[in-house]
Amino acid sequence: MCPFLMRSMKHIRNFSIIAHIDHGKSTLADRIIHLCGGLSDREMESQVLDSMDLERERGITIKAQTAALEYKARDGQVYQLNLIDTPGHVDFTYEVSRSLAACEGALLVVDASQGVEAQTVANCYTAIEQGVEVVAVLNKIDLPSAEPERVIAEIEDIIGIDAQDAVRASAKSGLGVEDILDAVISRIPPPKGNIDAPLKALIIDSWFDNYVGVVMLVRVVDGVLKPKDKILLMASQTTHLCEQVGVFTPKTKARAQLSAGDVGFIIAGIKELNSAKVGDTVTLANNPAAEPLPGFKEIQPQVFAGLYPVESHDYDALRDALEKLKLNDASLQYEPETSQALGFGFRCGFLGLLHLDIVQERLEREYDMDLITTAPTVIYQILMKDGEVIEIENPSRLPDLSKIEEIREPIINATILVPQDYVGAVITLCTEKRGMQRNMQYMGRQVMLSYEMPMNEVVMDFFDKLKSVSRGYASLDYEFKEFRASDLVKLDILVNSEKVDALSLIVHRNTSQRRGRELAAKMRELIPRQMYDVAVQAAIGANILARENVKALRKNVLAKCYGGDISRKRKLLEKQKAGKKRMKQVGNVEIPQEAFLAILKID
Ligand SMILES: Nc1nc2c(ncn2[C@@H]2O[C@H](COP(=O)(O)OP(=O)(O)OP(=O)(O)O)[C@@H](O)[C@H]2O)c(=O)[nH]1
């Protein structure tokens, strides 16, 4: 065994940063990279780890990335610190567990002015489950509102880990960042692994690069990998020639080899993201490992929506754009779908509402698509009278009721952390959303509520409402529990007596009357007046629940512009044209994008 490599493994630390959204994870990652000289001042853009434009704008981290850094510790020794970035939003919790599988330790960053929130708890539990050493960091200690003592007590009460030696820091000013790195070195163990054993490397992320093809981010567990080695991907059973290995600093830097304990990238001329799946094990073709590493379970989309081009001739362009997005986003699913109302489009599956938003925005921005998006929905399980069980992700596909034995909806376990003052309002909201309380625990200033809730109520607008009834203080984490039978009905919307399939919804019978009435009223507001009267009806089967009229337009838009102010006229016409972009002609009625999402706008 090579003594140099043995020694170097002792000097490696693989760690992630986990936090609730906005507690300062990216800012701290930047600080650490800066301190270790990964980038010069000039190269140091704000938040280098959030590489996508969109991420920077929204300030959230979507794709896990990594940086291999060199750090001279106070003991004078040089360590290699591999920082693996993780996303903080509830939609991407799963990616957190993937990143943690590559680490021996995690920094749990908690905003010292806010305290413990739902994803602090969820991410910390994920880390503990994976056997990762957790080092608590109290961030934003520079803020006058920071209350480190209270937050330490919260970490101990709510999460149940020892936080007396939590590092106090400010990612913004840089205060305490060296203390954090010293804690990484002294408290997180170096990787274990056998450099002489056959190669075993876990793919923790993979993405498609236009120039080099698929890039695999791996954690090498055993053995050594060099360029020109022939690699075998154990799950897909494909072999490839390793062209290049290296690390991100966060710039790409080629290396002569990757060995046990390292986190780095492999490029092997792979063209299909599908053959380099996250969770697969990379080994050597001529000296393969006996068994693959335990992988990850494949992630299933939870939220579905139809995406349709406004102009039907853009269908092919939309398919190409989805194909390209999918190259870098394995969790995005789509399949062609036709709607009587909207024509040809795609049914897409997402991890959650934020994921949907991001995909939609990227399609519009990066691929210049004009889209109509239907209201998000969940998967329903249908038990047919003949005993067959089918799953539908589009309410309009619900089979004939006379053939259905029961409809089952997905139920989630929701954990909400909220300051005491807002508990009442949050409980009222959860009850309204058909939640069943399972637990309620007072923990210092905060209350932890556990609810079982139908997921379709949560995908509607729960998150926004939760934030508004708690003035932004409540935080939410949830996971799928089971499918459960419920008294559900399909609510249809008819426009001029024609059922518009893209507007159908599945709702609980108890709320169906009210929702039908409110939805029809909302549609009346949203559908612009046309040349003739438009009737909007809400119905369950043949039973009409509500009817609203959009009165015919009498005036023309230019009528207001008396006189000859041509620029004003042009402005009005342009405004009208822009408004038109996101309209879909359904029969002889023009329906705007907002009307397809009207269900999200009613109380
Ligand atoms: N005052 C102060 N502000 C900070 C500190 N660290 C981060 N912030 C600010 O807090 C906000 C959120 O920081 P981010 O680093 O983007 O948070 P994050 O946890 O990475 O958020 P996501 O990437 O969305 O998960 C930003 O406006 C930062 O400037 C700090 O130590 N002190």
XYZ file of C-alpha atoms and ligand atoms in Angstrom:
635
model
C 0.000 0.000 0.000
C 1.297 3.421 -0.899
C 2.173 5.269 2.342
C 1.574 8.672 0.761
C -1.994 7.770 -0.144
C -2.584 6.306 3.305
C -1.477 9.526 4.882
C -3.505 11.659 2.522
C -6.740 9.845 3.277
C -6.336 10.934 6.903
C -6.203 14.477 5.608
C -9.466 14.317 3.680
C -12.789 15.522 5.055
C -15.973 15.059 3.072
C -18.818 17.193 4.309
C -22.069 18.871 3.313
C -23.863 21.914 4.584
C -27.489 21.389 5.517
C -29.910 24.109 6.510
C -33.406 25.425 6.256
C -33.896 27.647 3.233
C -32.339 31.122 3.640
C -30.355 30.316 6.759
C -27.164 31.103 4.862
C -25.892 27.842 3.437
C -24.752 29.252 0.083
C -23.189 32.312 1.691
C -21.224 30.067 4.029
C -20.143 27.808 1.155
C -18.851 30.880 -0.685
C -16.948 32.007 2.388
C -15.339 28.628 2.819
C -14.318 28.480 -0.846
C -12.927 31.980 -0.611
C -10.993 31.254 2.557
C -9.436 28.166 0.977
C -8.447 30.131 -2.112
C -10.648 28.107 -4.442
C -11.345 31.290 -6.338
C -9.593 34.651 -6.465
C -11.437 37.816 -5.473
C -12.079 38.609 -9.084
C -13.474 35.180 -9.828
C -15.560 35.227 -6.735
C -19.010 35.997 -7.957
C -21.740 36.118 -5.412
C -22.772 32.605 -4.517
C -20.621 30.607 -6.874
C -22.134 27.311 -5.926
C -25.564 28.261 -7.236
C -24.488 28.121 -10.832
C -27.691 28.408 -12.790
C -28.901 31.915 -13.545
C -32.329 31.094 -12.321
C -30.958 29.871 -9.038
C -29.109 33.083 -8.563
C -32.201 35.112 -9.216
C -34.406 33.154 -6.870
C -31.556 32.595 -4.464
C -32.180 28.892 -4.051
C -29.944 25.946 -4.674
C -31.295 23.365 -7.057
C -28.566 21.035 -8.119
C -26.034 19.611 -5.715
C -22.522 20.696 -6.594
C -19.178 20.285 -5.005
C -15.812 21.910 -4.350
C -12.501 20.240 -3.446
C -10.539 22.712 -1.330
C -7.135 22.842 0.308
C -6.993 24.260 3.785
C -4.004 24.843 6.021
C -5.343 24.267 9.489
C -4.174 25.941 12.681
C -2.157 22.784 13.407
C -0.060 23.639 10.332
C -1.176 20.610 8.329
C -2.827 20.848 4.928
C -6.190 19.155 4.565
C -8.310 18.456 1.553
C -11.865 19.529 2.291
C -14.524 18.254 -0.088
C -17.594 20.395 0.283
C -20.739 18.953 -1.230
C -23.525 21.445 -1.736
C -27.118 20.456 -0.991
C -30.439 22.063 -1.837
C -32.506 23.417 1.030
C -36.064 23.355 -0.288
C -38.616 20.724 0.680
C -39.035 19.622 -2.964
C -35.425 18.568 -3.080
C -35.017 16.890 0.314
C -34.194 13.735 -1.534
C -31.110 15.240 -3.117
C -29.912 16.092 0.371
C -29.810 12.433 1.299
C -27.853 11.656 -1.884
C -25.248 14.274 -1.084
C -24.981 13.067 2.489
C -24.263 9.523 1.302
C -20.931 10.864 0.037
C -19.980 12.494 3.343
C -18.724 11.638 6.781
C -19.997 14.876 8.249
C -22.431 17.737 7.849
C -22.542 21.317 9.044
C -26.017 22.028 10.339
C -26.438 25.746 9.734
C -29.104 27.446 11.819
C -29.936 31.127 11.534
C -29.296 32.449 15.054
C -31.988 35.088 14.654
C -34.659 32.634 13.439
C -33.990 29.337 15.142
C -34.855 25.795 14.196
C -37.267 25.380 11.274
C -38.896 22.419 9.568
C -36.096 21.612 7.120
C -33.487 22.075 9.832
C -35.135 19.162 11.580
C -35.801 17.071 8.453
C -32.292 17.491 7.036
C -30.644 16.868 10.370
C -32.604 13.644 10.826
C -31.565 12.546 7.327
C -27.947 13.137 8.323
C -28.318 11.236 11.580
C -30.017 8.318 9.782
C -27.095 8.130 7.393
C -24.644 7.982 10.281
C -23.094 11.327 9.411
C -21.412 13.437 12.129
C -23.400 16.641 12.634
C -21.622 19.883 13.588
C -24.030 22.650 14.551
C -23.269 26.170 13.315
C -25.121 29.250 14.515
C -25.027 31.636 11.566
C -25.878 35.341 11.286
C -24.407 35.969 14.704
C -23.703 39.521 13.469
C -27.412 40.382 13.512
C -28.600 42.349 16.547
C -31.594 40.010 16.701
C -29.370 36.910 17.038
C -30.203 34.840 20.109
C -27.582 32.096 20.210
C -28.546 30.761 23.649
C -32.185 30.372 22.712
C -31.291 28.711 19.408
C -28.904 26.284 21.133
C -31.756 25.335 23.459
C -34.042 24.865 20.455
C -31.569 22.602 18.679
C -31.311 20.488 21.808
C -35.070 20.458 22.547
C -36.423 20.005 19.058
C -33.754 17.980 17.286
C -32.261 16.351 20.349
C -28.571 16.720 19.565
C -25.935 18.266 21.787
C -25.378 21.866 20.678
C -23.336 23.336 23.543
C -20.260 23.452 21.328
C -22.095 24.868 18.298
C -19.807 27.172 16.334
C -20.925 30.799 16.272
C -20.326 32.450 12.949
C -21.325 35.026 10.413
C -21.072 33.823 6.844
C -21.592 37.422 5.812
C -18.700 38.994 7.709
C -16.506 35.904 7.767
C -16.458 35.805 11.567
C -15.976 32.291 12.928
C -15.523 30.647 9.531
C -12.053 29.358 10.449
C -13.525 27.945 13.650
C -16.010 26.091 11.485
C -13.218 24.576 9.380
C -11.274 23.603 12.494
C -14.404 21.890 13.774
C -14.744 20.090 10.438
C -11.210 18.766 10.832
C -11.382 17.847 14.512
C -14.941 16.544 14.719
C -15.669 14.939 11.365
C -13.833 11.638 10.827
C -11.677 11.081 7.733
C -13.104 8.708 5.121
C -12.587 4.974 5.525
C -11.909 2.814 2.517
C -9.419 0.436 1.013
C -7.266 1.833 -1.712
C -6.072 -1.663 -2.719
C -9.552 -3.135 -3.122
C -11.323 -3.205 -6.519
C -12.749 0.175 -7.488
C -16.107 1.139 -6.030
C -17.376 4.670 -6.659
C -20.882 5.912 -5.971
C -22.479 8.253 -8.513
C -23.922 11.066 -6.383
C -24.932 13.248 -9.308
C -24.681 13.204 -13.073
C -25.502 15.738 -15.707
C -25.108 16.362 -19.408
C -22.528 18.750 -20.730
C -22.728 19.788 -24.372
C -18.990 19.406 -24.949
C -17.949 16.311 -23.031
C -21.206 14.396 -22.678
C -22.233 12.985 -19.316
C -20.279 14.156 -16.273
C -20.482 11.888 -13.226
C -19.843 13.262 -9.760
C -18.621 10.348 -7.653
C -17.465 9.483 -4.202
C -14.726 6.879 -4.446
C -15.203 4.352 -1.655
C -12.494 1.791 -2.511
C -9.715 1.509 -5.075
C -8.210 3.899 -7.609
C -9.413 5.199 -10.985
C -7.197 6.648 -13.713
C -7.835 7.923 -17.226
C -7.707 5.094 -19.815
C -9.167 2.603 -17.319
C -12.130 0.692 -18.669
C -15.049 1.278 -16.315
C -18.167 -0.784 -15.729
C -21.391 0.777 -14.471
C -22.834 -1.990 -12.342
C -26.561 -1.262 -12.583
C -26.722 -0.397 -16.269
C -24.055 -3.054 -17.099
C -22.396 -0.819 -19.662
C -18.645 -0.359 -20.123
C -16.907 2.863 -21.106
C -13.395 4.174 -21.452
C -12.518 6.637 -18.714
C -11.277 9.760 -20.486
C -10.706 12.154 -17.652
C -10.952 12.351 -13.880
C -10.704 15.425 -11.741
C -12.183 17.645 -9.081
C -14.106 20.905 -8.898
C -12.363 23.679 -7.008
C -15.160 24.762 -7.968
C -13.461 25.215 -11.359
C -12.821 21.908 -13.093
C -9.311 20.607 -12.502
C -8.046 17.385 -14.084
C -6.250 14.943 -11.804
C -3.993 11.975 -12.547
C -6.279 9.756 -10.480
C -9.153 9.584 -8.018
C -8.693 7.241 -5.086
C -10.567 5.968 -2.024
C -11.983 8.876 -0.008
C -12.009 11.334 -2.917
C -14.987 13.159 -4.347
C -14.538 14.103 -7.991
C -15.777 13.787 -11.522
C -15.431 11.165 -14.245
C -15.865 11.828 -17.952
C -16.140 8.712 -20.085
C -17.744 9.747 -23.359
C -21.187 8.665 -22.184
C -23.941 10.175 -24.302
C -27.017 9.036 -22.384
C -27.755 10.266 -18.901
C -29.737 7.091 -18.402
C -26.635 4.897 -18.468
C -24.989 6.900 -15.694
C -27.802 6.928 -13.171
C -27.397 8.564 -9.821
C -26.912 5.817 -7.221
C -25.129 3.426 -9.590
C -21.683 2.041 -8.724
C -18.675 2.588 -10.992
C -16.096 -0.212 -10.969
C -13.305 -1.451 -13.259
C -14.323 -3.754 -16.107
C -11.276 -6.006 -15.729
C -11.267 -6.117 -11.918
C -14.853 -5.511 -10.871
C -16.077 -5.181 -7.296
C -17.979 -8.229 -6.054
C -21.043 -6.201 -5.134
C -22.322 -2.725 -5.902
C -22.707 -0.126 -3.152
C -26.209 0.302 -1.764
C -27.789 2.760 -4.221
C -30.685 5.147 -3.852
C -34.287 4.396 -4.502
C -35.576 6.025 -7.640
C -37.441 9.180 -6.994
C -41.057 9.476 -8.040
C -42.724 12.694 -9.098
C -45.484 13.849 -6.774
C -47.125 16.690 -8.632
C -48.426 16.650 -12.198
C -49.537 19.311 -14.629
C -50.216 19.608 -18.341
C -47.925 21.878 -20.351
C -49.307 23.022 -23.699
C -47.845 25.376 -26.274
C -49.993 28.450 -26.859
C -49.386 28.043 -30.590
C -49.973 24.457 -31.644
C -47.126 24.573 -34.180
C -44.704 24.921 -31.233
C -45.405 21.376 -30.118
C -42.187 19.938 -31.592
C -40.147 22.759 -30.116
C -41.684 22.064 -26.705
C -40.829 18.370 -27.000
C -37.214 19.216 -27.896
C -36.983 21.647 -24.994
C -38.326 19.071 -22.519
C -35.892 16.505 -23.872
C -33.002 18.885 -23.271
C -34.166 19.824 -19.775
C -34.531 16.163 -18.907
C -30.848 15.636 -19.755
C -29.968 17.524 -16.614
C -32.979 16.826 -14.503
C -33.616 13.128 -14.099
C -36.558 13.789 -11.784
C -38.541 15.548 -14.509
C -40.956 13.190 -16.263
C -43.129 13.878 -19.255
C -45.288 12.110 -21.752
C -47.387 13.308 -24.664
C -50.988 14.106 -23.847
C -53.883 15.426 -25.867
C -56.612 17.600 -24.536
C -59.798 18.414 -26.401
C -59.466 21.960 -25.238
C -55.740 22.554 -25.482
C -54.669 20.238 -28.285
C -51.297 18.473 -28.168
C -49.067 18.913 -25.170
C -47.331 17.022 -22.380
C -48.278 15.661 -18.994
C -45.303 16.402 -16.783
C -44.383 15.037 -13.362
C -42.513 17.147 -10.808
C -41.059 16.709 -7.335
C -43.199 19.538 -6.041
C -44.614 22.947 -6.847
C -41.291 24.726 -6.793
C -39.885 22.196 -9.231
C -42.881 22.821 -11.508
C -42.293 26.566 -11.306
C -38.637 26.208 -12.125
C -39.235 23.937 -15.132
C -41.944 26.212 -16.454
C -39.773 29.258 -16.075
C -36.771 27.633 -17.726
C -38.927 26.548 -20.674
C -40.143 30.087 -21.084
C -36.855 31.827 -20.526
C -34.207 29.554 -21.937
C -36.304 27.978 -24.674
C -38.557 30.913 -25.425
C -41.756 28.869 -25.141
C -45.201 30.364 -24.569
C -47.043 27.873 -22.441
C -50.423 27.184 -20.947
C -50.053 25.250 -17.693
C -52.977 23.384 -16.180
C -53.623 23.312 -12.442
C -51.250 20.988 -10.559
C -52.665 17.705 -9.380
C -51.506 14.554 -7.587
C -51.745 10.870 -8.514
C -54.980 9.110 -7.601
C -55.357 5.387 -7.212
C -58.627 4.025 -8.530
C -59.997 0.656 -7.428
C -62.284 -0.529 -10.203
C -65.333 -2.701 -9.526
C -63.579 -5.562 -11.320
C -60.742 -5.401 -8.769
C -58.203 -3.734 -11.039
C -56.229 -0.824 -9.544
C -55.196 1.990 -11.864
C -53.375 5.253 -11.257
C -54.377 8.502 -12.885
C -52.498 11.776 -12.873
C -55.031 13.733 -14.882
C -58.505 14.321 -13.423
C -60.105 14.277 -16.866
C -59.032 10.650 -17.225
C -61.165 9.503 -14.295
C -63.107 6.450 -15.517
C -66.893 6.279 -15.533
C -68.068 6.481 -11.904
C -70.349 3.458 -12.318
C -67.237 1.313 -12.809
C -65.377 2.689 -9.798
C -65.364 1.003 -6.398
C -63.274 3.645 -4.629
C -60.933 6.556 -5.265
C -57.808 6.729 -3.124
C -55.804 9.885 -2.645
C -52.212 10.330 -1.489
C -51.853 11.248 2.179
C -48.759 12.939 3.557
C -47.258 13.288 6.989
C -46.744 16.991 7.450
C -44.550 18.476 10.153
C -45.045 22.144 10.876
C -42.914 24.243 13.196
C -44.517 27.487 14.262
C -44.091 30.072 17.030
C -46.781 29.742 19.731
C -48.575 32.953 18.757
C -49.683 31.508 15.443
C -50.605 27.975 16.492
C -54.337 28.695 16.492
C -54.336 30.066 12.962
C -52.254 27.180 11.658
C -54.519 24.589 13.270
C -57.576 26.250 11.710
C -55.889 26.163 8.324
C -54.890 22.499 8.639
C -58.427 21.531 9.656
C -59.825 23.430 6.687
C -57.476 21.437 4.480
C -58.867 18.160 5.877
C -55.805 17.590 8.049
C -55.911 15.208 11.006
C -53.760 16.188 13.930
C -51.410 13.440 15.061
C -49.231 15.281 17.509
C -48.617 18.671 19.059
C -45.549 19.408 21.115
C -44.479 22.611 22.799
C -40.734 23.097 22.451
C -39.628 26.320 24.033
C -40.996 29.174 21.980
C -42.011 26.905 19.137
C -44.706 24.320 18.617
C -44.263 21.244 16.470
C -47.482 20.094 14.833
C -47.818 16.759 13.060
C -50.668 16.305 10.652
C -51.862 13.729 8.182
C -53.141 15.644 5.217
C -54.400 14.912 1.732
C -51.624 15.862 -0.608
C -53.933 17.458 -3.146
C -54.903 20.094 -0.556
C -51.230 20.819 -0.018
C -50.354 21.184 -3.691
C -53.130 23.687 -4.170
C -52.042 26.666 -2.127
C -51.320 25.369 1.348
C -47.773 26.636 1.523
C -48.705 30.214 0.651
C -51.587 30.199 3.120
C -49.417 28.726 5.847
C -46.920 31.528 5.352
C -49.613 34.174 5.366
C -51.446 32.991 8.509
C -48.132 32.793 10.378
C -46.608 35.997 8.974
C -43.935 33.889 7.329
C -42.841 32.165 10.537
C -44.261 28.678 10.052
C -42.188 26.131 8.168
C -43.311 22.903 6.627
C -41.791 19.556 5.797
C -43.688 16.586 4.439
C -43.347 13.077 3.144
C -45.677 10.694 1.376
C -47.423 8.255 3.730
C -49.993 6.200 1.840
C -52.959 6.126 -0.518
C -56.258 6.293 1.335
C -59.856 5.926 0.132
C -61.828 9.154 0.284
C -65.166 10.544 -0.893
C -63.876 12.341 -3.954
C -65.716 13.671 -6.985
C -64.738 15.145 -10.317
C -65.643 18.774 -10.752
C -66.050 19.833 -14.387
C -66.085 23.312 -15.851
C -68.261 23.959 -18.887
C -67.710 26.948 -21.116
C -70.727 27.669 -23.324
C -72.013 24.201 -22.398
C -68.815 22.492 -23.586
C -66.846 20.603 -20.960
C -63.242 21.880 -20.926
C -61.213 18.799 -20.020
C -58.141 20.780 -19.009
C -60.155 22.492 -16.261
C -61.475 19.332 -14.550
C -60.478 18.771 -10.942
C -60.813 16.083 -8.327
C -62.100 17.466 -5.019
C -63.636 16.203 -1.802
C -67.438 15.936 -1.933
C -67.877 18.119 1.164
C -66.121 21.068 -0.401
C -67.217 20.455 -3.980
C -70.308 22.731 -3.889
C -68.419 25.682 -2.512
C -65.409 25.155 -4.718
C -67.602 24.813 -7.807
C -69.373 28.106 -7.070
C -66.164 29.961 -6.265
C -64.382 28.568 -9.259
C -67.145 29.597 -11.658
C -67.150 33.088 -10.141
C -63.379 33.348 -10.433
C -63.503 32.186 -14.045
C -65.998 34.899 -14.812
C -63.509 37.462 -13.544
C -60.629 35.949 -15.465
C -62.176 35.277 -18.855
C -62.077 38.541 -20.759
C -65.265 39.788 -22.334
C -65.691 38.563 -25.873
C -67.916 39.503 -28.777
C -70.748 37.387 -27.355
C -72.006 36.179 -23.963
C -70.017 33.340 -22.446
C -71.604 31.007 -19.902
C -69.342 29.375 -17.334
C -70.768 26.436 -15.401
C -69.407 24.166 -12.692
C -70.825 20.655 -12.637
C -70.452 17.291 -11.005
C -71.640 14.729 -13.512
C -74.947 16.033 -14.874
C -75.537 18.168 -11.819
C -74.856 21.877 -12.464
C -73.621 23.573 -9.282
C -73.146 27.107 -10.509
C -73.503 29.324 -13.531
C -71.884 32.649 -14.290
C -72.086 34.900 -17.323
C -69.307 36.808 -18.988
C -71.211 39.591 -20.693
C -70.537 40.389 -24.319
C -68.131 43.160 -25.086
C -69.744 46.266 -26.458
C -67.016 48.821 -26.589
C -63.903 48.408 -28.581
C -60.597 49.008 -26.821
C -59.792 52.074 -28.854
C -63.043 53.809 -27.990
C -61.404 55.363 -24.943
C -58.838 57.066 -27.094
C -60.829 59.955 -28.337
C -58.785 62.276 -30.421
C -55.846 61.227 -32.441
C -53.182 60.326 -29.920
C -51.609 57.638 -32.031
C -48.958 56.608 -29.495
C -51.581 55.946 -26.870
C -53.545 53.917 -29.345
C -50.497 51.900 -30.242
C -49.754 51.285 -26.581
C -53.252 49.982 -25.993
C -53.105 47.717 -28.990
C -49.723 46.386 -27.927
C -50.995 45.763 -24.452
C -53.857 43.828 -25.940
C -51.498 41.852 -28.149
C -49.224 40.943 -25.228
C -52.256 39.888 -23.246
C -53.217 37.646 -26.104
C -49.995 35.704 -26.051
C -51.081 33.543 -23.150
C -54.598 32.834 -24.409
C -55.915 29.608 -25.716
C -58.824 29.444 -28.100
C -61.220 26.837 -26.686
C -64.134 26.401 -29.072
C -64.981 30.000 -29.880
C -63.920 31.391 -26.503
C -60.495 32.727 -25.637
C -59.346 31.517 -22.235
C -56.296 33.110 -20.598
C -53.582 31.236 -18.711
C -54.791 32.570 -15.331
C -58.162 30.889 -15.792
C -56.481 27.477 -16.010
C -54.942 28.139 -12.620
C -58.063 29.774 -11.136
C -58.428 26.972 -8.600
C -55.224 28.172 -6.949
C -56.685 31.625 -6.521
C -59.901 30.868 -4.636
C -60.179 30.894 -0.856
N -26.629 39.281 8.422
C -26.285 38.121 7.868
N -26.904 37.730 6.750
C -26.535 36.544 6.200
C -25.533 35.736 6.766
N -25.410 34.631 6.021
C -26.291 34.752 5.015
N -26.986 35.894 5.104
C -28.048 36.372 4.213
O -29.164 35.493 4.299
C -29.787 35.324 3.034
C -29.858 33.853 2.655
O -28.568 33.339 2.493
P -28.255 32.144 1.480
O -26.820 31.823 1.654
O -28.730 32.454 0.113
O -29.189 31.028 2.098
P -29.280 29.496 1.710
O -29.466 28.768 2.980
O -28.136 29.124 0.839
O -30.586 29.453 0.888
P -30.932 28.383 -0.237
O -29.770 28.306 -1.188
O -32.113 29.007 -0.870
O -31.197 27.119 0.474
C -28.960 36.159 2.067
O -29.614 37.377 1.885
C -27.621 36.350 2.768
O -26.979 37.519 2.394
C -24.882 36.214 7.970
O -24.010 35.589 8.554
N -25.333 37.393 8.463
